[in-house]
Amino acid sequence: DRLFKSSSKLDEGLDAIIEDGGTHETPSDAPASDVTGPDVTVPDAEPEVEVSHPPQTADVDVPVPAQTISEPEPEPEPEPEPEPEPELDAPKAGILGRLLGRSDTQTVVKRTLDDDMLEQLEELLIQSDMGVDTALRVTANMAEGRFGKKLSAAEIKSLLAQEIARIMEPVAKPLPLYATKPQVVLVVGVNGVGKTTTIGKLAHLYKAAGKSVLLGAADTYRAAAVDQLQLWSERVGVPIVKQAMGSDPAAVAHDTVESAVAQGADRVLIDTAGRLHNKVNLMKELSKIKRVIQKVIPDAPHEVLLVLDGSTGQNAFEQARQFAQATEISALAITKLDGTAKGGVVL
């Protein structure tokens, strides 16, 4: 639901694909749907309008204030046309129906799933930054057993949602809670993706769960980075370990973990400086931070959280690959998805 509501381009694109080469059918003429899973509904439809599912016939009474919808007849009734007309599919279908003089018949636009339609679907998903290989795999799975059958935009949306859920469910897991105390989480990523803000949110989450949290300000390069994390520590109400600007980040990480052991803290969140994934020396610094932490706790860090900007697009995949070479990435945090429709790279 969030995917389609936040991305009008994807929503409009699917409707356009179905309209291109699609045909208008009445519910009684439409073949039984092949879509499995939850019932297909039209997003943002009016509450009183329901999607007809075959083999339901057109003579089912639909409650409409101050009027009734008559059973479809071959000849249009001469009496004034009732307004508004309930629409089954996209608004375009109802408009076209009225223009063609079929205002007394509810229609749904369906298109035969063929090679041309699959190619259009692939292009649409690639435009949403899903990636070529993933888009090809998703459309192939959607077409399996349905090639040559007629599908509506709502059915395509349902199939796409099922494919996305199938990909995401195996990896959509909460951060595991280890018996080791403290549990060290190292937060990495390029500049400006939202690492420090994400740490503030995680600290609030852990404290609300009754855990003791310690923050480590290992971003000693960016101006006001320590002050920003200090502000988050005050808002959340958790302690912070910091040093002066320009200090060795590995030294800050070492002191943070030592303090956590001494205080018996449950969680340690270490903020690191933003670095471009193609800067070799800075990427090597991450490896150094990891080695220094392991001198205090051999199996630390227990989680390495890579923060990615949701508006980055396909370059986020290369970022993840480069960071994984410098340090083992165990989890992803995707930020700024409320301001972009380019989050398909997550898949």
CSV table of C-alpha atoms in Angstrom, one decimal:
chain,number,residue,atom,x,y,z
A,1,ASP,CA,0.0,0.0,0.0
A,2,ARG,CA,2.7,2.5,0.9
A,3,LEU,CA,4.6,1.7,-2.3
A,4,PHE,CA,1.7,2.7,-4.5
A,5,LYS,CA,0.4,5.6,-2.5
A,6,SER,CA,3.9,7.2,-2.3
A,7,SER,CA,4.6,6.7,-6.0
A,8,SER,CA,2.1,8.3,-8.3
A,9,LYS,CA,4.3,7.6,-11.3
A,10,LEU,CA,4.3,3.9,-10.7
A,11,ASP,CA,0.5,4.0,-10.2
A,12,GLU,CA,-0.1,6.0,-13.4
A,13,GLY,CA,2.4,3.9,-15.3
A,14,LEU,CA,0.5,0.7,-14.6
A,15,ASP,CA,-2.8,2.3,-15.6
A,16,ALA,CA,-1.3,3.5,-18.9
A,17,ILE,CA,0.2,0.1,-19.7
A,18,ILE,CA,-3.2,-1.5,-19.3
A,19,GLU,CA,-5.0,1.2,-21.3
A,20,ASP,CA,-2.5,0.7,-24.1
A,21,GLY,CA,-4.0,-2.2,-26.0
A,22,GLY,CA,-6.5,-3.0,-23.3
A,23,THR,CA,-10.2,-3.7,-23.9
A,24,HIS,CA,-13.3,-2.7,-21.8
A,25,GLU,CA,-15.1,-5.7,-20.4
A,26,THR,CA,-18.2,-6.0,-18.3
A,27,PRO,CA,-17.9,-8.1,-15.1
A,28,SER,CA,-20.1,-10.8,-16.6
A,29,ASP,CA,-17.8,-11.1,-19.7
A,30,ALA,CA,-14.6,-11.0,-17.8
A,31,PRO,CA,-12.9,-14.5,-17.3
A,32,ALA,CA,-12.2,-15.7,-13.8
A,33,SER,CA,-9.1,-14.0,-12.3
A,34,ASP,CA,-6.0,-16.0,-12.0
A,35,VAL,CA,-4.5,-13.8,-9.3
A,36,THR,CA,-3.9,-15.6,-6.1
A,37,GLY,CA,-3.4,-14.0,-2.7
A,38,PRO,CA,-5.4,-11.2,-1.0
A,39,ASP,CA,-8.5,-9.8,-2.8
A,40,VAL,CA,-7.6,-7.1,-5.3
A,41,THR,CA,-8.8,-3.7,-4.4
A,42,VAL,CA,-8.5,-0.3,-6.1
A,43,PRO,CA,-6.4,2.1,-4.0
A,44,ASP,CA,-8.2,5.3,-3.0
A,45,ALA,CA,-11.6,4.1,-4.2
A,46,GLU,CA,-14.8,5.6,-2.8
A,47,PRO,CA,-16.0,3.6,0.2
A,48,GLU,CA,-19.4,2.6,-1.4
A,49,VAL,CA,-17.8,1.3,-4.6
A,50,GLU,CA,-16.6,-2.3,-4.6
A,51,VAL,CA,-14.5,-4.2,-7.1
A,52,SER,CA,-16.6,-6.9,-8.8
A,53,HIS,CA,-15.1,-10.3,-8.7
A,54,PRO,CA,-16.3,-12.9,-11.3
A,55,PRO,CA,-18.5,-14.9,-11.5
A,56,GLN,CA,-20.6,-12.1,-9.8
A,57,THR,CA,-23.2,-10.9,-12.2
A,58,ALA,CA,-24.2,-7.3,-13.0
A,59,ASP,CA,-27.7,-7.6,-11.3
A,60,VAL,CA,-26.3,-7.3,-7.7
A,61,ASP,CA,-27.9,-4.4,-6.0
A,62,VAL,CA,-25.5,-1.6,-5.1
A,63,PRO,CA,-26.8,0.9,-2.5
A,64,VAL,CA,-26.6,4.4,-3.9
A,65,PRO,CA,-28.2,7.4,-2.2
A,66,ALA,CA,-31.5,8.4,-3.8
A,67,GLN,CA,-31.1,6.2,-6.9
A,68,THR,CA,-30.6,2.6,-8.0
A,69,ILE,CA,-28.5,1.1,-10.8
A,70,SER,CA,-30.6,-0.8,-13.3
A,71,GLU,CA,-29.7,-4.1,-14.8
A,72,PRO,CA,-27.5,-3.6,-17.9
A,73,GLU,CA,-29.6,-3.7,-21.1
A,74,PRO,CA,-28.4,-3.8,-24.7
A,75,GLU,CA,-30.3,-0.5,-25.4
A,76,PRO,CA,-29.5,2.6,-23.3
A,77,GLU,CA,-32.3,4.0,-21.3
A,78,PRO,CA,-33.7,7.3,-22.6
A,79,GLU,CA,-34.1,8.8,-19.1
A,80,PRO,CA,-31.4,11.2,-17.8
A,81,GLU,CA,-28.1,9.7,-17.0
A,82,PRO,CA,-27.4,9.3,-13.3
A,83,GLU,CA,-24.4,10.9,-11.8
A,84,PRO,CA,-21.9,10.1,-10.5
A,85,GLU,CA,-21.4,6.7,-12.2
A,86,PRO,CA,-19.6,4.1,-10.0
A,87,GLU,CA,-16.3,3.3,-11.5
A,88,LEU,CA,-14.7,-0.2,-11.3
A,89,ASP,CA,-11.2,0.4,-12.4
A,90,ALA,CA,-9.1,3.5,-13.0
A,91,PRO,CA,-11.0,6.8,-13.5
A,92,LYS,CA,-10.1,6.6,-17.2
A,93,ALA,CA,-12.4,3.6,-17.7
A,94,GLY,CA,-15.5,5.4,-16.5
A,95,ILE,CA,-14.7,8.5,-18.6
A,96,LEU,CA,-14.2,6.4,-21.7
A,97,GLY,CA,-17.4,4.5,-21.0
A,98,ARG,CA,-19.5,7.7,-20.8
A,99,LEU,CA,-17.9,9.1,-24.0
A,100,LEU,CA,-18.7,5.8,-25.8
A,101,GLY,CA,-22.3,5.9,-24.6
A,102,ARG,CA,-22.0,3.0,-22.3
A,103,SER,CA,-22.8,4.8,-19.1
A,104,ASP,CA,-25.3,2.2,-18.0
A,105,THR,CA,-22.7,-0.6,-17.9
A,106,GLN,CA,-19.8,-0.9,-15.5
A,107,THR,CA,-16.6,-1.8,-17.3
A,108,VAL,CA,-13.1,-2.8,-16.3
A,109,VAL,CA,-10.1,-2.4,-18.6
A,110,LYS,CA,-8.1,-5.6,-19.1
A,111,ARG,CA,-5.1,-6.3,-21.4
A,112,THR,CA,-3.7,-9.6,-22.5
A,113,LEU,CA,-0.3,-10.3,-20.9
A,114,ASP,CA,2.0,-10.7,-23.8
A,115,ASP,CA,5.7,-9.9,-24.7
A,116,ASP,CA,4.9,-6.2,-25.4
A,117,MET,CA,3.2,-5.8,-22.1
A,118,LEU,CA,5.9,-7.5,-20.1
A,119,GLU,CA,8.5,-5.3,-21.8
A,120,GLN,CA,6.5,-2.2,-20.7
A,121,LEU,CA,6.3,-3.5,-17.2
A,122,GLU,CA,10.0,-4.1,-17.1
A,123,GLU,CA,10.7,-0.5,-18.2
A,124,LEU,CA,8.4,0.8,-15.6
A,125,LEU,CA,10.1,-1.1,-12.8
A,126,ILE,CA,13.6,-0.1,-14.0
A,127,GLN,CA,12.5,3.5,-13.9
A,128,SER,CA,11.7,3.0,-10.2
A,129,ASP,CA,15.3,2.0,-9.7
A,130,MET,CA,14.5,-1.7,-9.1
A,131,GLY,CA,17.4,-2.7,-11.3
A,132,VAL,CA,17.5,-4.5,-14.6
A,133,ASP,CA,18.1,-8.1,-13.2
A,134,THR,CA,15.5,-7.7,-10.4
A,135,ALA,CA,12.9,-6.2,-12.8
A,136,LEU,CA,13.3,-9.1,-15.2
A,137,ARG,CA,13.0,-11.6,-12.5
A,138,VAL,CA,9.9,-10.0,-10.9
A,139,THR,CA,8.1,-9.7,-14.3
A,140,ALA,CA,9.0,-13.3,-15.2
A,141,ASN,CA,7.5,-14.5,-11.9
A,142,MET,CA,4.4,-12.4,-12.4
A,143,ALA,CA,3.9,-13.9,-15.9
A,144,GLU,CA,4.4,-17.5,-14.9
A,145,GLY,CA,1.1,-19.3,-15.6
A,146,ARG,CA,-0.6,-16.1,-16.6
A,147,PHE,CA,0.9,-15.5,-20.1
A,148,GLY,CA,-1.8,-14.9,-22.6
A,149,LYS,CA,-4.5,-14.2,-20.0
A,150,LYS,CA,-6.2,-10.8,-19.5
A,151,LEU,CA,-5.3,-8.8,-16.4
A,152,SER,CA,-6.5,-5.5,-15.1
A,153,ALA,CA,-4.3,-2.8,-13.5
A,154,ALA,CA,-5.6,-3.8,-10.0
A,155,GLU,CA,-4.6,-7.4,-10.6
A,156,ILE,CA,-1.1,-6.4,-11.8
A,157,LYS,CA,-0.7,-4.3,-8.7
A,158,SER,CA,-1.7,-7.2,-6.5
A,159,LEU,CA,0.8,-9.5,-8.3
A,160,LEU,CA,3.6,-6.9,-8.0
A,161,ALA,CA,2.9,-6.5,-4.3
A,162,GLN,CA,3.1,-10.2,-3.8
A,163,GLU,CA,6.5,-10.4,-5.5
A,164,ILE,CA,7.8,-7.5,-3.5
A,165,ALA,CA,6.7,-9.1,-0.2
A,166,ARG,CA,8.2,-12.5,-1.3
A,167,ILE,CA,11.6,-10.8,-1.8
A,168,MET,CA,11.5,-8.7,1.4
A,169,GLU,CA,10.0,-11.1,3.9
A,170,PRO,CA,13.1,-13.4,4.3
A,171,VAL,CA,15.4,-10.5,5.1
A,172,ALA,CA,13.0,-8.1,6.9
A,173,LYS,CA,14.0,-9.0,10.5
A,174,PRO,CA,14.6,-6.9,13.6
A,175,LEU,CA,18.2,-6.4,14.8
A,176,PRO,CA,18.9,-9.6,16.8
A,177,LEU,CA,19.5,-9.4,20.5
A,178,TYR,CA,22.7,-11.3,21.5
A,179,ALA,CA,23.5,-12.7,24.9
A,180,THR,CA,26.8,-10.8,24.7
A,181,LYS,CA,26.7,-7.6,26.8
A,182,PRO,CA,27.3,-5.0,25.5
A,183,GLN,CA,26.1,-5.5,22.0
A,184,VAL,CA,28.1,-3.2,19.7
A,185,VAL,CA,26.4,-1.7,16.6
A,186,LEU,CA,28.7,0.2,14.2
A,187,VAL,CA,26.9,2.6,11.9
A,188,VAL,CA,28.5,3.4,8.5
A,189,GLY,CA,27.6,5.1,5.3
A,190,VAL,CA,28.5,7.9,2.9
A,191,ASN,CA,28.1,11.6,3.7
A,192,GLY,CA,24.7,13.0,4.4
A,193,VAL,CA,22.6,9.8,4.4
A,194,GLY,CA,21.3,10.2,7.9
A,195,LYS,CA,23.6,8.1,10.1
A,196,THR,CA,23.5,10.3,13.2
A,197,THR,CA,19.7,10.7,13.0
A,198,THR,CA,19.3,7.0,12.6
A,199,ILE,CA,21.4,6.4,15.7
A,200,GLY,CA,19.2,8.8,17.7
A,201,LYS,CA,16.1,6.8,16.6
A,202,LEU,CA,17.8,3.5,17.5
A,203,ALA,CA,18.8,4.8,20.9
A,204,HIS,CA,15.3,5.9,21.6
A,205,LEU,CA,14.0,2.5,20.5
A,206,TYR,CA,16.4,0.6,22.7
A,207,LYS,CA,15.8,2.8,25.8
A,208,ALA,CA,12.0,2.4,25.4
A,209,ALA,CA,12.6,-1.4,25.4
A,210,GLY,CA,14.4,-1.0,28.8
A,211,LYS,CA,18.0,-1.3,27.6
A,212,SER,CA,20.9,0.8,28.7
A,213,VAL,CA,22.5,2.6,25.8
A,214,LEU,CA,25.9,4.3,25.2
A,215,LEU,CA,26.7,6.4,22.2
A,216,GLY,CA,30.1,6.8,20.7
A,217,ALA,CA,31.0,9.9,18.6
A,218,ALA,CA,33.6,8.5,16.3
A,219,ASP,CA,32.8,11.1,13.6
A,220,THR,CA,35.6,13.5,14.5
A,221,TYR,CA,35.9,15.1,11.0
A,222,ARG,CA,32.6,16.8,10.1
A,223,ALA,CA,32.0,20.1,11.8
A,224,ALA,CA,29.4,19.9,14.5
A,225,ALA,CA,29.0,16.1,14.1
A,226,VAL,CA,29.9,15.6,17.8
A,227,ASP,CA,27.4,18.3,18.8
A,228,GLN,CA,24.7,16.7,16.7
A,229,LEU,CA,25.1,13.4,18.5
A,230,GLN,CA,25.4,15.1,21.8
A,231,LEU,CA,22.0,16.7,21.1
A,232,TRP,CA,20.5,13.3,20.4
A,233,SER,CA,22.0,11.9,23.6
A,234,GLU,CA,20.3,14.7,25.6
A,235,ARG,CA,17.0,14.2,23.8
A,236,VAL,CA,17.0,10.5,24.4
A,237,GLY,CA,18.6,10.6,27.8
A,238,VAL,CA,21.6,8.4,27.2
A,239,PRO,CA,25.3,9.0,27.9
A,240,ILE,CA,27.9,9.7,25.1
A,241,VAL,CA,31.6,9.2,24.8
A,242,LYS,CA,33.3,11.9,22.7
A,243,GLN,CA,36.7,13.5,22.1
A,244,ALA,CA,37.9,16.7,20.5
A,245,MET,CA,37.5,17.4,16.8
A,246,GLY,CA,40.3,15.8,14.7
A,247,SER,CA,40.8,12.9,17.2
A,248,ASP,CA,41.5,9.4,16.0
A,249,PRO,CA,38.1,7.8,15.3
A,250,ALA,CA,39.5,4.4,16.3
A,251,ALA,CA,40.5,5.7,19.6
A,252,VAL,CA,37.0,7.1,20.3
A,253,ALA,CA,35.5,3.7,19.3
A,254,HIS,CA,38.0,1.9,21.7
A,255,ASP,CA,37.1,4.2,24.6
A,256,THR,CA,33.4,3.8,23.9
A,257,VAL,CA,33.5,0.0,24.1
A,258,GLU,CA,35.7,0.1,27.2
A,259,SER,CA,33.3,2.4,28.9
A,260,ALA,CA,30.3,0.2,27.9
A,261,VAL,CA,32.0,-2.8,29.5
A,262,ALA,CA,32.8,-0.9,32.7
A,263,GLN,CA,29.2,0.5,32.9
A,264,GLY,CA,27.6,-2.8,32.0
A,265,ALA,CA,25.7,-1.2,29.1
A,266,ASP,CA,23.4,-3.3,27.0
A,267,ARG,CA,23.8,-1.5,23.6
A,268,VAL,CA,26.6,0.5,22.1
A,269,LEU,CA,25.9,2.7,19.0
A,270,ILE,CA,29.0,4.0,17.4
A,271,ASP,CA,28.7,6.9,14.9
A,272,THR,CA,31.3,7.0,12.1
A,273,ALA,CA,32.3,9.8,9.7
A,274,GLY,CA,30.6,9.8,6.3
A,275,ARG,CA,32.9,8.6,3.6
A,276,LEU,CA,32.6,8.0,-0.1
A,277,HIS,CA,32.8,4.4,-1.0
A,278,ASN,CA,35.5,5.0,-3.6
A,279,LYS,CA,37.9,6.6,-1.1
A,280,VAL,CA,40.3,3.7,-0.4
A,281,ASN,CA,42.1,5.3,2.7
A,282,LEU,CA,38.8,6.2,4.4
A,283,MET,CA,37.4,2.7,3.7
A,284,LYS,CA,40.6,1.2,5.3
A,285,GLU,CA,39.9,3.4,8.4
A,286,LEU,CA,36.7,1.4,8.9
A,287,SER,CA,38.6,-1.8,9.0
A,288,LYS,CA,40.9,-0.2,11.6
A,289,ILE,CA,38.0,0.8,13.8
A,290,LYS,CA,36.7,-2.8,13.7
A,291,ARG,CA,40.1,-4.2,14.7
A,292,VAL,CA,40.5,-1.8,17.6
A,293,ILE,CA,37.0,-2.7,18.9
A,294,GLN,CA,37.8,-6.4,18.7
A,295,LYS,CA,40.8,-5.8,21.1
A,296,VAL,CA,38.2,-5.1,23.8
A,297,ILE,CA,35.4,-7.5,22.7
A,298,PRO,CA,36.7,-10.2,20.3
A,299,ASP,CA,33.4,-10.8,18.5
A,300,ALA,CA,32.5,-7.1,18.1
A,301,PRO,CA,31.0,-5.3,16.3
A,302,HIS,CA,28.0,-7.6,16.5
A,303,GLU,CA,26.1,-5.6,13.9
A,304,VAL,CA,27.4,-3.3,11.1
A,305,LEU,CA,24.5,-1.1,10.0
A,306,LEU,CA,24.9,0.5,6.6
A,307,VAL,CA,22.7,3.6,6.1
A,308,LEU,CA,21.6,4.3,2.5
A,309,ASP,CA,19.8,7.3,1.2
A,310,GLY,CA,16.6,6.1,-0.5
A,311,SER,CA,16.8,8.8,-3.2
A,312,THR,CA,20.3,7.7,-4.3
A,313,GLY,CA,19.0,5.1,-6.8
A,314,GLN,CA,21.1,2.3,-8.2
A,315,ASN,CA,24.4,3.8,-6.9
A,316,ALA,CA,23.3,2.7,-3.5
A,317,PHE,CA,24.0,-0.9,-4.6
A,318,GLU,CA,27.6,0.0,-5.4
A,319,GLN,CA,27.9,1.7,-2.1
A,320,ALA,CA,26.7,-1.5,-0.3
A,321,ARG,CA,29.2,-3.6,-2.3
A,322,GLN,CA,32.2,-1.4,-1.4
A,323,PHE,CA,31.3,-1.0,2.3
A,324,ALA,CA,30.8,-4.8,2.5
A,325,GLN,CA,34.4,-5.3,1.3
A,326,ALA,CA,35.8,-3.0,4.0
A,327,THR,CA,33.7,-4.4,6.9
A,328,GLU,CA,31.0,-7.1,7.1
A,329,ILE,CA,27.6,-5.4,6.6
A,330,SER,CA,24.9,-7.2,8.5
A,331,ALA,CA,21.9,-4.8,8.1
A,332,LEU,CA,20.6,-1.9,6.0
A,333,ALA,CA,18.8,1.2,7.0
A,334,ILE,CA,17.0,3.1,4.2
A,335,THR,CA,16.3,6.8,4.9
A,336,LYS,CA,14.3,9.6,3.2
A,337,LEU,CA,11.8,7.2,1.6
A,338,ASP,CA,9.1,9.8,2.5
A,339,GLY,CA,10.6,12.1,-0.1
A,340,THR,CA,11.3,9.9,-3.0
A,341,ALA,CA,9.8,7.1,-5.2
A,342,LYS,CA,13.2,5.7,-6.0
A,343,GLY,CA,13.4,3.1,-3.2
A,344,GLY,CA,13.3,0.1,-5.6
A,345,VAL,CA,17.0,-0.4,-5.2
A,346,VAL,CA,16.2,-2.0,-1.9
A,347,LEU,CA,14.9,-5.0,-3.8
